[in-house]
Coordinates of C-alpha atoms and ligand atoms in Angstrom, one line a residue:
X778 CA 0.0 0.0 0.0
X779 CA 2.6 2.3 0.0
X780 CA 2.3 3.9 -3.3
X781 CA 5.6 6.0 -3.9
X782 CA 5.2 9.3 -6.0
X783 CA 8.7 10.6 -6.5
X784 CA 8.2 11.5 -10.3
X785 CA 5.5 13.8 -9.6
X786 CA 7.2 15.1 -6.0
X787 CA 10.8 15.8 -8.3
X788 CA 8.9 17.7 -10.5
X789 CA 6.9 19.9 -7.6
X790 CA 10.0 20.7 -6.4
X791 CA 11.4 22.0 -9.7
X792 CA 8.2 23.9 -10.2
X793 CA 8.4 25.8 -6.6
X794 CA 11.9 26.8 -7.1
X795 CA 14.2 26.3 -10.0
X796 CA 17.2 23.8 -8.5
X797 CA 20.3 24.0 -10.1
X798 CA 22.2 20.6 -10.8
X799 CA 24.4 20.5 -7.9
X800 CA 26.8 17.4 -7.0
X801 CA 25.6 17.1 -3.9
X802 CA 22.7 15.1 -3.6
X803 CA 20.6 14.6 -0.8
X804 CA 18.7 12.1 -0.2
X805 CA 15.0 11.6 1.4
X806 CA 14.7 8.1 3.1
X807 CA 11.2 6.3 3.0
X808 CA 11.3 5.6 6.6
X809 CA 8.2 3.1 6.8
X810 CA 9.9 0.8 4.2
X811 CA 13.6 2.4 4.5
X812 CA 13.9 2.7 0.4
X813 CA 14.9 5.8 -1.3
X814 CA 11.3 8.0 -1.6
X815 CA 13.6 11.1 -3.8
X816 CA 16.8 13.0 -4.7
X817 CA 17.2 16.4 -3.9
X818 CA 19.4 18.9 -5.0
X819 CA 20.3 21.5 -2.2
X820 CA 19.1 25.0 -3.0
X821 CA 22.7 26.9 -3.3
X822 CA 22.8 30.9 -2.9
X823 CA 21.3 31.7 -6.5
X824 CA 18.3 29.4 -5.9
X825 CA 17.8 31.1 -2.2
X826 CA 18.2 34.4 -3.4
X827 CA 16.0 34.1 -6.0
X828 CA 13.1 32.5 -3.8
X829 CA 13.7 35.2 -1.3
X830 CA 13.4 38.0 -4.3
X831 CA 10.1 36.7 -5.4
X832 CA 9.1 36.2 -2.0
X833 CA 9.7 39.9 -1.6
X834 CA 7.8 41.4 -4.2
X835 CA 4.9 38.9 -3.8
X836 CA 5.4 40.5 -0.4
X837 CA 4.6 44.2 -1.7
X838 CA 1.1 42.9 -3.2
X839 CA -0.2 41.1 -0.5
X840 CA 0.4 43.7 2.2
X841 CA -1.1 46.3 0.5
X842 CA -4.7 44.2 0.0
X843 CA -7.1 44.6 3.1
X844 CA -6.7 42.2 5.9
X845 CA -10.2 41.1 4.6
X846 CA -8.7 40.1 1.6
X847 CA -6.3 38.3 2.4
X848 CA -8.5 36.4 5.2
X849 CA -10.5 35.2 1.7
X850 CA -7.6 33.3 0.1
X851 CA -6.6 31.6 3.4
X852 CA -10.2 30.6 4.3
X853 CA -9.4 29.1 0.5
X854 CA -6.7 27.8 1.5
X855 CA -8.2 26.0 4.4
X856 CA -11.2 24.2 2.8
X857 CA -8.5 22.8 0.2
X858 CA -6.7 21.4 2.9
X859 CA -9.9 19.7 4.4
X860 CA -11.4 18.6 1.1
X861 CA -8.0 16.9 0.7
X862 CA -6.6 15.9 4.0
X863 CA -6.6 12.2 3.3
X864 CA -4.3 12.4 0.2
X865 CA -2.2 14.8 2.1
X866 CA -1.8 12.8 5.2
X867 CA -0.8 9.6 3.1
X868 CA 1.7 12.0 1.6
X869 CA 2.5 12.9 5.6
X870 CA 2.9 9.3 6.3
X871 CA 5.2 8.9 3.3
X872 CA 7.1 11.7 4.5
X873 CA 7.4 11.0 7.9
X874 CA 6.4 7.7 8.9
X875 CA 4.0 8.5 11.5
X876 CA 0.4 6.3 11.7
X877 CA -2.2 7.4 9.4
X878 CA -4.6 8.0 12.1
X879 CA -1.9 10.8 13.7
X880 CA -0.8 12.2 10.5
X881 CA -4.6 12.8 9.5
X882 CA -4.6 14.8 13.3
X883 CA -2.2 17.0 12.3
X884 CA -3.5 17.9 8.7
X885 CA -7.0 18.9 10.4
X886 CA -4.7 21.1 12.9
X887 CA -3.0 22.9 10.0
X888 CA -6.6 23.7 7.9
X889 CA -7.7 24.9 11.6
X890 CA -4.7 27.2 12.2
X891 CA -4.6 28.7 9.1
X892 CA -8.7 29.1 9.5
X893 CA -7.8 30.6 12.8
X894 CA -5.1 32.8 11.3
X895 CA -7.6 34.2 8.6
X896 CA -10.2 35.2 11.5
X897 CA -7.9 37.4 12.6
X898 CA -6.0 38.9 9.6
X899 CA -9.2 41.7 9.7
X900 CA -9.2 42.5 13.2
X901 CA -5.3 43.8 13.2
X902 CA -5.7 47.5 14.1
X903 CA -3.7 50.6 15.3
X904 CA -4.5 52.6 18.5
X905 CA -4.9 56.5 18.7
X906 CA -3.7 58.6 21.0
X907 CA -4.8 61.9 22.3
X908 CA -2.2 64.3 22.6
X909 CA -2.7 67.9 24.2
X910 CA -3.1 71.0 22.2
X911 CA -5.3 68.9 19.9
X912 CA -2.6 66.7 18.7
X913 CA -2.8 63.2 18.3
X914 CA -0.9 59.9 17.3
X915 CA -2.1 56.5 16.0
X916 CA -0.1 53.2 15.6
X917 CA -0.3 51.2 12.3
X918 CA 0.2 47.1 12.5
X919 CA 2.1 46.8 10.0
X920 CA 3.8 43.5 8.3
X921 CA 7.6 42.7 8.6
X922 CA 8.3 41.6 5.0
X923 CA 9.8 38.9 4.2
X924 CA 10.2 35.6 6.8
X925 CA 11.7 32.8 7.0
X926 CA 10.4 29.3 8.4
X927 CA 12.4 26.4 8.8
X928 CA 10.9 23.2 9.6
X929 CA 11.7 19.9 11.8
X930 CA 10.9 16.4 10.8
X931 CA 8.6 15.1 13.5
X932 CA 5.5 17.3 11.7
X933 CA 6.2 18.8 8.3
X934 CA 3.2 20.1 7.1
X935 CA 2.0 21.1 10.4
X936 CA 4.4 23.4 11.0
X937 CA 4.5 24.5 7.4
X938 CA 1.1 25.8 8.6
X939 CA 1.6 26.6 12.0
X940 CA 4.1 29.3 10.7
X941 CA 3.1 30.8 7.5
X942 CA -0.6 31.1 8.6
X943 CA 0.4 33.8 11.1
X944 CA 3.2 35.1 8.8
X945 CA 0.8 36.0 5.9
X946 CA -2.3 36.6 8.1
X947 CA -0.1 39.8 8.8
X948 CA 0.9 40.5 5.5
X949 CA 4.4 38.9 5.4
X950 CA 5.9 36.6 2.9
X951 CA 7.5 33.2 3.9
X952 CA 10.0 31.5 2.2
X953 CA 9.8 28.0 3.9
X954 CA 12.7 25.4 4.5
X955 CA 11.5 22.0 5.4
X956 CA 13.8 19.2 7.0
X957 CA 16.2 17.2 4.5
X958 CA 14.3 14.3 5.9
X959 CA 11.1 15.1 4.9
X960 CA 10.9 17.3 2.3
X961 CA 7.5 16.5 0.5
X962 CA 4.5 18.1 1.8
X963 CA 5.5 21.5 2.4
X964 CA 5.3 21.5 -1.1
X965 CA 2.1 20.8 -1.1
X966 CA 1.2 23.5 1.2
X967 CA 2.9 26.1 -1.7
X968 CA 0.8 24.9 -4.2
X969 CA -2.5 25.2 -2.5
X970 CA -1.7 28.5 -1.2
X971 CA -1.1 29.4 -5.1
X972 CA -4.5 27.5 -5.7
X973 CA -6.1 29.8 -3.3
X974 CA -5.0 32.8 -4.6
X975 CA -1.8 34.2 -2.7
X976 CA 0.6 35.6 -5.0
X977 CA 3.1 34.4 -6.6
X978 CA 6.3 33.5 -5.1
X979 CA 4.2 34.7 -1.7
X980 CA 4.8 31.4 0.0
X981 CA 8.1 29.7 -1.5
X982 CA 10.0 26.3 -0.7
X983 CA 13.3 25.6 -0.7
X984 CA 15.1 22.7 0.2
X985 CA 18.5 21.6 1.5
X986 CA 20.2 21.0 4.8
X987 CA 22.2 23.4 7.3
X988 CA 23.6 25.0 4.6
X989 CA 20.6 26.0 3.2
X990 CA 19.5 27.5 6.4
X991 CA 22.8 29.3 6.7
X992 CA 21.9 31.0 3.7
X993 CA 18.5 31.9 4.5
X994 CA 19.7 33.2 7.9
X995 CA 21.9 35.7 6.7
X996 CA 20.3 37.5 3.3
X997 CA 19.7 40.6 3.9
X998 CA 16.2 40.9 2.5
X999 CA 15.1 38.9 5.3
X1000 CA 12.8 40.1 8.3
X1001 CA 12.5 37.2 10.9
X1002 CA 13.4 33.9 11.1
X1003 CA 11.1 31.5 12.8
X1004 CA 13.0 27.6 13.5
X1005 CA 11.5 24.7 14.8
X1006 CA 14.5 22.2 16.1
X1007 CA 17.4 20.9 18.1
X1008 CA 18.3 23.4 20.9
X1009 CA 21.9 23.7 19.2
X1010 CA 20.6 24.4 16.3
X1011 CA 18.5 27.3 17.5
X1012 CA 21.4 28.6 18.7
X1013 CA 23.6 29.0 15.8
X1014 CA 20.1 30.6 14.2
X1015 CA 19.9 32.9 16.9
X1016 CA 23.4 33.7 16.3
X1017 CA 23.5 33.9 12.5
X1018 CA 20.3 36.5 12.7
X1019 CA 21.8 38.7 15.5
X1020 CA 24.3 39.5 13.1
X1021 CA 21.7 41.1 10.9
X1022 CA 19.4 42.0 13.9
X1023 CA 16.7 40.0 12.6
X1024 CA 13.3 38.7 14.9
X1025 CA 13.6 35.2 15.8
X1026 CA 11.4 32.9 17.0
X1027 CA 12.9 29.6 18.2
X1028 CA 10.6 26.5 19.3
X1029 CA 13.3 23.9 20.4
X1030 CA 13.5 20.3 22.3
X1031 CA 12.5 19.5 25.7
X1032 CA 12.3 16.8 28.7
X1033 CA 9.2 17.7 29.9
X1034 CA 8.1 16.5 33.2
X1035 CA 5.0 14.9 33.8
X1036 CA 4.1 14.8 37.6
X1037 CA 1.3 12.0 38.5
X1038 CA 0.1 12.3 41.8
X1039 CA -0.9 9.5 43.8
X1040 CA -4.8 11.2 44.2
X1041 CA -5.1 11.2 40.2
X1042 CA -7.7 9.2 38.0
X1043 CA -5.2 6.4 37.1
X1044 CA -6.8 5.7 34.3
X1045 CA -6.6 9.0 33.0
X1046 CA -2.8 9.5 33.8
X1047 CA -1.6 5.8 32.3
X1048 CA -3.6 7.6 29.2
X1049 CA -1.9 10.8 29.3
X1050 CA 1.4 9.1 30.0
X1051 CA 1.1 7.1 27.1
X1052 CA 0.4 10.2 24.9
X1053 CA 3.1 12.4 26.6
X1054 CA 5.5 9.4 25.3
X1055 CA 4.2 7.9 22.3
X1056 CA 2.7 10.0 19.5
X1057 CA 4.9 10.1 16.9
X1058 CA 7.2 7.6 17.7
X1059 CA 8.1 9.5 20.8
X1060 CA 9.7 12.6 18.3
X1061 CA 7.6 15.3 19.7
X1062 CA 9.3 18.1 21.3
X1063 CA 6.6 18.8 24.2
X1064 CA 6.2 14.9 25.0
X1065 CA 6.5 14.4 29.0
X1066 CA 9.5 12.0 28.8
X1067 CA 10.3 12.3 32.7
X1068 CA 6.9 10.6 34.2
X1069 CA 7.5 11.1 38.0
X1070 CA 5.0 9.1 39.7
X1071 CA 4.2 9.5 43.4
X1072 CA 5.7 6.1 45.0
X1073 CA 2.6 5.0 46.6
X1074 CA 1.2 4.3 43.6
X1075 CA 3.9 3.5 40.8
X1076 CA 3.6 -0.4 41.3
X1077 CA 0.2 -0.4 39.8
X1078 CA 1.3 2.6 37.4
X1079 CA 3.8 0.8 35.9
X1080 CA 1.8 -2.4 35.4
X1081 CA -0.6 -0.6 33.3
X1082 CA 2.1 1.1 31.5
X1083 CA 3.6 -1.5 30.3
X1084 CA 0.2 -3.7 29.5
X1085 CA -1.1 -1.1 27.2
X1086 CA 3.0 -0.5 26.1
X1087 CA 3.4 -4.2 25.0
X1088 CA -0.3 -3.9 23.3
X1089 CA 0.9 -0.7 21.0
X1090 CA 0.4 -1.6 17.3
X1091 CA 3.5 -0.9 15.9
X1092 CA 3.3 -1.5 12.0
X1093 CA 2.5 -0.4 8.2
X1094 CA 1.4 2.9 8.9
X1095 CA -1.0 3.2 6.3
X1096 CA -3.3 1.1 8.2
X1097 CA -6.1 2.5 10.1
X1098 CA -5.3 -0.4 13.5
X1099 CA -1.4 1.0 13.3
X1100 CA -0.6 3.2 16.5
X1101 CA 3.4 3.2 16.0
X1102 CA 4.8 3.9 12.6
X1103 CA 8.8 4.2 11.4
X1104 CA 10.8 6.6 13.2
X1105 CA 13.5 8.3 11.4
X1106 CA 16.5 5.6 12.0
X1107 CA 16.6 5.4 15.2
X1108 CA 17.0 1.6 16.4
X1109 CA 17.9 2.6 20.1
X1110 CA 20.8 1.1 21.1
X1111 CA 19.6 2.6 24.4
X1112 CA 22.0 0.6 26.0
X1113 CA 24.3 2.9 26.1
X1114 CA 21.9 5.1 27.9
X1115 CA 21.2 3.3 30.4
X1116 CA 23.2 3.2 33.3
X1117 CA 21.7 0.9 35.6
X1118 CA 17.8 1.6 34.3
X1119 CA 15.2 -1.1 34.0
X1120 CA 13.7 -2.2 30.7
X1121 CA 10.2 -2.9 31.0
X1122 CA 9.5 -3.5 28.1
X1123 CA 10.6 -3.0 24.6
X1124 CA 13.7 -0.6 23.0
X1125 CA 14.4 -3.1 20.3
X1126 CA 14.5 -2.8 16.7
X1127 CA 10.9 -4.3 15.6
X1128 CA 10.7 -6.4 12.0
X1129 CA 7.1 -5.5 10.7
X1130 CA 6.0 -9.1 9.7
X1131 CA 4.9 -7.7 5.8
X1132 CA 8.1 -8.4 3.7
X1133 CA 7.8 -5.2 1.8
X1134 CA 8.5 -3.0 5.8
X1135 CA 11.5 -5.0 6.3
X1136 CA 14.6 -2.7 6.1
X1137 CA 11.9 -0.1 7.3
X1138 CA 13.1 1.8 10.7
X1139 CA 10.8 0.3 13.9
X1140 CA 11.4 0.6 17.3
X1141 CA 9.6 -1.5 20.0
X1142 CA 7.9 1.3 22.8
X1143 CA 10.0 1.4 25.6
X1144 CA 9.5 1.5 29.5
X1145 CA 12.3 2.5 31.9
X1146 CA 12.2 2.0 35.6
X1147 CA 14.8 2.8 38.5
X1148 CA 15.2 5.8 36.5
X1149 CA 17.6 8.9 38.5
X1150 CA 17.1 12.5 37.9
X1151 CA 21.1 12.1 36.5
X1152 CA 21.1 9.3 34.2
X1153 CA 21.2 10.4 30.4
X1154 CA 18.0 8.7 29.4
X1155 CA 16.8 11.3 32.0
X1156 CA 18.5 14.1 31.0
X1157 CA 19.2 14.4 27.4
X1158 CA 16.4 14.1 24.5
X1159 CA 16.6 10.4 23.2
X1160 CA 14.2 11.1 20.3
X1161 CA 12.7 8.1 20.3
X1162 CA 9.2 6.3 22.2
X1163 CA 11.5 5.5 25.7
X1164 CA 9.9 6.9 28.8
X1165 CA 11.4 7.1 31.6
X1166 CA 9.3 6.5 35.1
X1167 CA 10.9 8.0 38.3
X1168 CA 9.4 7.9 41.4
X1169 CA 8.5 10.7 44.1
X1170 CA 7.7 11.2 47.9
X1171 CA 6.4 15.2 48.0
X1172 CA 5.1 17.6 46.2
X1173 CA 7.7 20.4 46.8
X1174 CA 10.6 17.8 46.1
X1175 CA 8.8 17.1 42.6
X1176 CA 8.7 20.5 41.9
X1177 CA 12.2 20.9 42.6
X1178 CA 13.0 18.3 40.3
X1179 CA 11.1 18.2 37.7
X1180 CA 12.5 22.1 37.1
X1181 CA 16.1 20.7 36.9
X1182 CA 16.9 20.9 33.3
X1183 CA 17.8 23.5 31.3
X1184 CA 14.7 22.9 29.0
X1185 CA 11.3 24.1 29.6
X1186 CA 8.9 23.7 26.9
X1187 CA 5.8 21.7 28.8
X1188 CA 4.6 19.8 31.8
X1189 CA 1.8 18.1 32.9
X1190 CA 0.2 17.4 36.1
X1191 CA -2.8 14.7 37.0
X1192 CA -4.1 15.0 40.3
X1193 CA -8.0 15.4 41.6
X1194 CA -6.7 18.5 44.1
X1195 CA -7.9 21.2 42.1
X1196 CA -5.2 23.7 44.7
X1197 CA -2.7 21.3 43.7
X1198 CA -3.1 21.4 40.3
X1199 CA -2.9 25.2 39.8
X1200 CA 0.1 25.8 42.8
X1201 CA 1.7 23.3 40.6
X1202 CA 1.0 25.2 37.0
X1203 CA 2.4 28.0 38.7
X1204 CA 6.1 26.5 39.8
X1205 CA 6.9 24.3 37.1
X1206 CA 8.9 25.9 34.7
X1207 CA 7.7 25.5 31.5
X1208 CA 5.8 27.1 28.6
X1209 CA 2.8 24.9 28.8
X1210 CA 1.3 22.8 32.0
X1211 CA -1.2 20.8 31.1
X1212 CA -3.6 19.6 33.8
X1213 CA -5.1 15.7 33.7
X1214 CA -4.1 15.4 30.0
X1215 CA -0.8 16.0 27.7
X1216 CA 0.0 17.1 24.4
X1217 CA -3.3 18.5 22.9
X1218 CA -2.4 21.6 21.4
X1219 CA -5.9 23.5 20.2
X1220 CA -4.7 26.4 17.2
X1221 CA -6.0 28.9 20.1
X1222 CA -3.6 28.9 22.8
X1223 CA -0.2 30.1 22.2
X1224 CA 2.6 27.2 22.2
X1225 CA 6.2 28.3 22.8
X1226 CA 9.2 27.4 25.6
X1227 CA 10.9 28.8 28.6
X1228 CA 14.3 28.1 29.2
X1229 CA 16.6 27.2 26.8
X1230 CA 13.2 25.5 25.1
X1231 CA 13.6 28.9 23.3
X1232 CA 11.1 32.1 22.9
X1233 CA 8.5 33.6 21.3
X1234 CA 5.3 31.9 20.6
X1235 CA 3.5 30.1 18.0
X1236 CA -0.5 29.7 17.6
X1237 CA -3.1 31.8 19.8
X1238 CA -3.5 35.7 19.2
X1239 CA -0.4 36.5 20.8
X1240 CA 1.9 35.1 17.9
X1241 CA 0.4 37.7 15.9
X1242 CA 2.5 40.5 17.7
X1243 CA 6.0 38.2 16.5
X1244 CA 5.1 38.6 12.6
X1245 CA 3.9 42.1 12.7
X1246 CA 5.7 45.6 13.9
X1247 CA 4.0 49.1 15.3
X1248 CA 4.7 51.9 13.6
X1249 CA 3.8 54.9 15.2
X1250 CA 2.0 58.3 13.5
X1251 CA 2.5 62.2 15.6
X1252 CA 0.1 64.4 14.2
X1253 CA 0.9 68.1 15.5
X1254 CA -2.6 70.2 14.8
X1255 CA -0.9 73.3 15.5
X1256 CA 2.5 75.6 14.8
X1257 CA 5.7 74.3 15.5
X1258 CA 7.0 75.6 19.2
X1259 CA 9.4 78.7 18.2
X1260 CA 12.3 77.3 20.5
X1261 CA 15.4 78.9 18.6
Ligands
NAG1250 C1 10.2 13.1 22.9 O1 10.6 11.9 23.6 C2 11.9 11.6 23.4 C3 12.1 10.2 23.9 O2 12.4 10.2 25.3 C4 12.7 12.6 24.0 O3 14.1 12.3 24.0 C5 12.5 13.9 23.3 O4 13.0 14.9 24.2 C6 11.2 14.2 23.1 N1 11.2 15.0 21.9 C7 11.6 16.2 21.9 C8 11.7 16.9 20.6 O5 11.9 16.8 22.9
NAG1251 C1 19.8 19.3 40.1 O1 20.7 18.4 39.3 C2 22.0 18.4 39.7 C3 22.8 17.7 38.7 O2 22.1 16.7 38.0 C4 22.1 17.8 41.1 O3 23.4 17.9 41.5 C5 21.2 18.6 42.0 O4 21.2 18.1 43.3 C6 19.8 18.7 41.5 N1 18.9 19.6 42.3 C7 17.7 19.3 42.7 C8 17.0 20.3 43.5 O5 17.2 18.2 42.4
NAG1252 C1 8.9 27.6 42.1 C2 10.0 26.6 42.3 O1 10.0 25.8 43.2 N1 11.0 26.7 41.4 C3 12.1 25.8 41.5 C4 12.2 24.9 40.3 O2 13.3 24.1 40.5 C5 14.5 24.9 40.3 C6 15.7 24.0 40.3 O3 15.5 22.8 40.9 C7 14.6 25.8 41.5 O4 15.7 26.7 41.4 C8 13.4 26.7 41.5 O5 13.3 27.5 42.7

């Protein structure tokens, strides 16, 4: 069932931005089956500059056309999406690997963000001012010009959403870098935007690796950059935009804590541990991979865990029963990891029994106990569906130590103490605390990190005031004070 397109995907590509033969090719794995999907050229400096250019002048247009307008062509935009969301989450599954059932989740996010986006392109608005003597000021909202998004692996076209909705709801222009791992359905996202009506060149593609992104980083035609990735990563962004004092936005990894008290619904919480863990593969930045549960109640806990672990439906995912797909390459040799932690269950390669899967990349869904706040698995991002269960005596201790990382992105907390739940939203340190659930992330409340997780936010009203800039208007009504 997995129908490969990469005649038709090549030739997208050429048609979003004219690639130069390069030696260097990259290439785009087909992680569920772990075959060659396509060949990429890396865009070089012409092909960047040129994307950036037309981005630019498409830029011009679109800012100048009512925010009414422009709410139109993304409300277009959107019902494309949602007429075709099933052929673009097969795409998604292509791309990425993750089940069918997820990747159909996160197109029905994107149509809702950009839906959400286009609400508000005609409510952006200026104050005024009253000055004295009859004077007055008022503050346009005005667009920043041209941005740039580059994209992680773990949820392509989601992201390709999450930030050009905002980005062209003000007015802006986006020229859009994907990941070098999955490449595919950004491009997608281009041509329906064209299909709705933005202008051409208004929301451009371009592909390649860190190079790539170096280049992007640095013209000088560019506004803001907005990255999604590795916290290292985001730092060299950070760096390479300071130097052209450029906005940046920068949503990077965590090890988010998820604190299960022993009052919870413990149905509820083996549920939202399971989702903090194991939605796409365990590659998503927010997941709660640090599941401290209070010790009276971990034996039972962990029994469930590891029942409905061992029961995950790893597989083909392109079938509506698969809950695991293919991860990008990552067999976890946790091993190496592990430093005295228990395996529970799973953390081994897993051979999908239908012959055409075999050299796909699988993993198993892993449980670790006798976890320590110092151990690696505990510290450091593993990237992979491996949760690791530590156990705790008091609420203030938790708190202590579930803050200990230089990350901060989200956190959850299940308990039925409704004080409890909101003293402990208030202390963790995080961007996001969910209460009795994890990782549901509605297009209406802003999503972003503390911490080294990084800044700026993304979805929610807020994320309009990081893609647009104040400009304000004086208006003297009489003469000019006669000072010299
Ligand atoms: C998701 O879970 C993995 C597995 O533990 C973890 O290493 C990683 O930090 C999480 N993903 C991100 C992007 O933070
Ligand atoms: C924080 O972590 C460090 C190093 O891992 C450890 O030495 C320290 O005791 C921890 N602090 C708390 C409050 O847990
Ligand atoms: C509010 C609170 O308790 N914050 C703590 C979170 O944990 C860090 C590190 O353990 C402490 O420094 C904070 O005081």
């Amino acid at each position: 069932s997995l129908a490969l397109l990469p005649t038709r995907l090549f030739k997208n590509m050429l048609y979003i931005v004219a690639m130069r033969a390069q030696p260097a090719y990259n290439q785009s794995i087909l992680f569920p089956a772990g075959r060659v999907l396509c060949q990429m050229v890396p865009c070089g400096s012409e092909e960047v500059d040129e994307s950036i250019k037309s981005a630019h002048s498409a830029y011009r247009k679109w800012s100048k056309m009512a925010g009414m307008e422009r709410a139109r062509v993304m409300l277009e935009a959107a019902r494309i999406i949602r007429e075709r969301r099933e052929k673009i989450a097969k795409l998604e599954v292509i791309n990425n690997g993750k089940s069918i059932t997820e990747a159909l989740v996160d197109i029905d996010i994107a149509w809702q963000c950009i839906e959400y986006y286009a609400g508000l392109a005609g409510t952006l608005a200026g104050q005024h001012v009253q000055l004295p003597g009859g004077a007055f000021a008022y503050t346009r909202r005005e667009a920043l010009g041209v941005c740039v998004g580059i994209g992680a692996f773990n949820y392509p076209f989601q992201i390709a959403s999450w930030k050009s909705a905002p980005a062209l709801a003000c007015g802006n222009a986006m020229v859009f870098k994907p990941s070098p791992m999955t490449p595919v359905t950004a491009v997608i996202l281009a041509e329906i935007y064209k299909e709705a009506g933005v202008p051409d060149g208004l929301f451009c593609v371009v592909q390649g690796g860190a190079e790539t992104g170096t280049l992007l980083c640095q013209h000088p035609m560019v506004a803001k950059v907005s990255f999604t990735g590795s916290v290292p990563t985001g730092k060299k962004v950070m760096e390479m935009s300071a130097k052209g004092v450029k906005q940046v936005t920068l949503e990077l990894g965590g090890k988010s804590p998820l604190l299960i008290f022993k009052d919870c619904e413990l149905e509820n919480a083996v549920r939202g541990a399971l989702m903090a863990n194991f939605l796409t593969q365990g590659q998503v930045c927010c997941n709660g991979t640090r599941v401290f549960v209070q010790r009276e109640i971990l034996p039972k806990f962990l029994e469930e865990v590891v029942k409905r672990t061992k029961a995950i439906a790893v597989g083909d995912p392109l079938l509506d029963g698969t809950r695991m797909g293919a991860s990008r390459g990552s067999d976890l040799t946790t091993v190496s990891f592990l430093q005295g932690a228990n395996v529970l269950c799973g953390g081994e390669p897993f051979v999908p029994s239908d012959p055409k899967l075999k050299g796909g990349y699988y993993m198993s869904p892993c449980v670790l106990d006798n976890c320590k706040d110092d151990m690696t698995c505990v510290k450091e991002e593993i990237f992979g569906p491996v949760m690791s269960v530590l156990p705790f005596d008091a609420e203030e201790e938790v708190i202590q130590r579930a803050n200990n990382t230089t990350f901060g992105l989200a956190s959850g907390v299940f308990t039925r103490d409704i004080s409890r739940a909101h003293r402990v939203a208030e202390n963790l340190e995080a961007g996001t605390c969910f209460i009795n659930n994890y990782n549901i992330s509605p297009v209406e409340v802003p999503f972003g990190g503390y911490k080294n997780s990084g800044f700026g936010r993304e979805n929610g009203q807020v994320t309009i005031e990081y893609y647009s800039q104040l400009k304000t208007v004086v208006v003297e009504m009489g003469d000019v004070e006669n000072y010299f």
